[in-house]
C-alpha atoms as one frame of an Amber mdcrd trajectory, in Angstrom:
protein
   0.000   0.000   0.000   1.603   3.180  -1.129  -0.877   5.555   0.462   0.141
   8.194   2.955   0.423   6.833   6.504   0.619   8.096  10.067   3.713   7.781
  12.245   3.256   4.786  14.540   4.562   4.063  18.042   5.031   0.421  18.994
   5.729  -1.715  22.025   8.839  -3.798  22.636   7.100  -7.033  21.573   5.773
  -5.468  18.326   2.224  -6.550  19.150   0.720  -3.171  20.089   0.899  -0.095
  17.868  -0.557   3.370  18.440  -0.967   6.493  16.335  -3.053   9.650  16.124
  -5.689  10.101  13.433  -5.961  13.782  12.518  -8.952  15.448  10.913 -12.056
  17.552  11.570 -12.645  15.740  14.898  -9.120  16.663  16.037  -6.535  14.097
  17.109  -7.988  10.680  17.866  -5.697   8.031  19.339  -5.885   4.671  17.556
  -4.636   1.275  18.733  -3.682  -1.772  16.679  -3.166  -4.948  18.680  -2.068
  -8.389  17.502  -3.348 -10.994  19.989  -2.447 -14.658  19.726  -5.559 -16.830
  19.678  -5.875 -20.481  20.745  -3.822 -21.699  17.740  -0.053 -21.282  17.862
   1.160 -18.463  15.589  -2.380 -17.293  14.750  -3.103 -13.707  15.747  -6.229
 -11.594  15.720  -5.730  -8.064  14.450  -7.656  -5.778  16.780  -8.085  -2.139
  15.807 -10.020   0.892  16.971 -10.008   4.090  18.988  -8.226   4.114  22.323
 -10.576   4.324  25.283  -8.659   6.699  27.534 -10.388   5.424  30.693  -9.512
   1.749  30.165  -6.612   2.077  27.668  -8.370  -0.625  25.636  -9.591  -0.701
  22.048 -13.070   0.532  21.220 -13.735  -1.109  17.871 -17.347   0.044  17.575
 -16.909   3.808  17.742 -17.279   5.734  14.470 -14.709   8.533  14.344 -15.508
  10.080  10.938 -12.216  11.967  10.825 -12.171  11.931   7.003  -8.907   9.975
   6.891 -10.059   6.359   6.557  -7.719   5.631   3.631  -4.714   6.929   5.575
  -5.803   5.025   8.690  -6.199   1.735   6.772  -2.805   2.254   5.103  -1.289
   2.789   8.556  -2.873  -0.390   9.920  -1.640  -2.340   6.884   1.887  -0.960
   7.335   2.039  -2.391  10.863   1.710  -5.867   9.339   5.255  -5.481   8.004
   6.713  -4.519  11.389   4.701  -7.217  13.179   5.677  -9.992  10.752   9.325
  -8.851  10.728   9.363  -9.825  14.429   6.834 -12.674  14.218   7.674 -14.293
  10.845   5.602 -17.445  11.409   2.440 -15.486  12.200  -0.885 -15.843  10.465
  -3.010 -12.734  11.013  -6.792 -12.847  11.032  -8.792  -9.662  10.446 -12.538
  -9.394  10.930 -14.434  -6.126  10.958 -16.375  -5.407  14.139 -19.373  -4.747
  11.885 -20.378  -5.935   8.412 -19.668  -2.434   7.095 -16.111  -2.557   8.446
 -15.510  -6.013   7.015 -16.688  -4.608   3.667 -14.318  -1.657   4.059 -11.418
  -4.078   4.663 -12.414  -6.057   1.557 -12.486  -2.888  -0.542  -9.070  -1.840
   0.778  -7.626  -5.270  -0.020  -9.237  -5.343  -3.467  -7.916  -1.881  -4.353
  -4.382  -2.841  -3.324  -4.356  -6.569  -4.090  -1.487  -6.522  -6.577   0.741
  -4.649  -4.126  -0.300  -6.784  -1.132   0.383 -10.050  -2.964   4.015  -9.062
  -3.485   4.607  -9.553   0.248   1.666 -11.512   1.661  -0.466 -14.569   0.989
  -4.064 -13.501   1.509  -7.165 -15.598   2.029 -10.845 -14.906   2.551 -13.268
 -16.852   4.731 -16.534 -17.779   3.019 -18.957 -20.484   4.215 -16.451 -21.566
   6.901 -13.737 -22.236   4.291 -10.521 -20.302   3.682  -9.828 -19.645  -0.005
  -7.242 -17.575  -1.808  -8.598 -14.022  -1.884 -10.438 -13.149  -5.086 -11.969
  -9.849  -6.105 -15.743  -9.566  -6.101 -16.431 -12.026  -3.290 -17.889 -10.929
   0.047 -15.814 -12.593   2.747 -16.539 -12.984   6.460 -12.879 -12.577   7.503
  -9.377 -12.322   6.080  -6.166 -14.219   6.772  -2.696 -13.012   5.788   0.761
 -14.488   6.049   4.027 -12.866   5.074   5.759 -14.475   2.125   9.230 -15.593
   3.144
């Protein structure tokens, strides 16, 4: 993804990333978190606004800061840093709503040729993972860095 991105701060284990979205709503702190699930080397990609009371991700809030393309490019860029330090990782991404899953699909579709240079990408449809193809509505996405 060659789009403009935000500067990202990251933790020592390269599993938590933070940055500020900037737009008409001001600065909004975002968090990206890679959490290992019950399968070894499989990680859920969590993303959303930072809840300043709990320091946790709020993945249901709608920020509308008019920078969604830049935000998605920033999230995608963290995949490189994460997989540099976790090369065996499979990353699963599911939108917190159907609209967000659709937004992820559109972002992948629009950048598929670039993404496939560095990552294998799959879509989940009818409980089956298949190589990602344009024009199909998937329930989730799975990526792995090409070695």
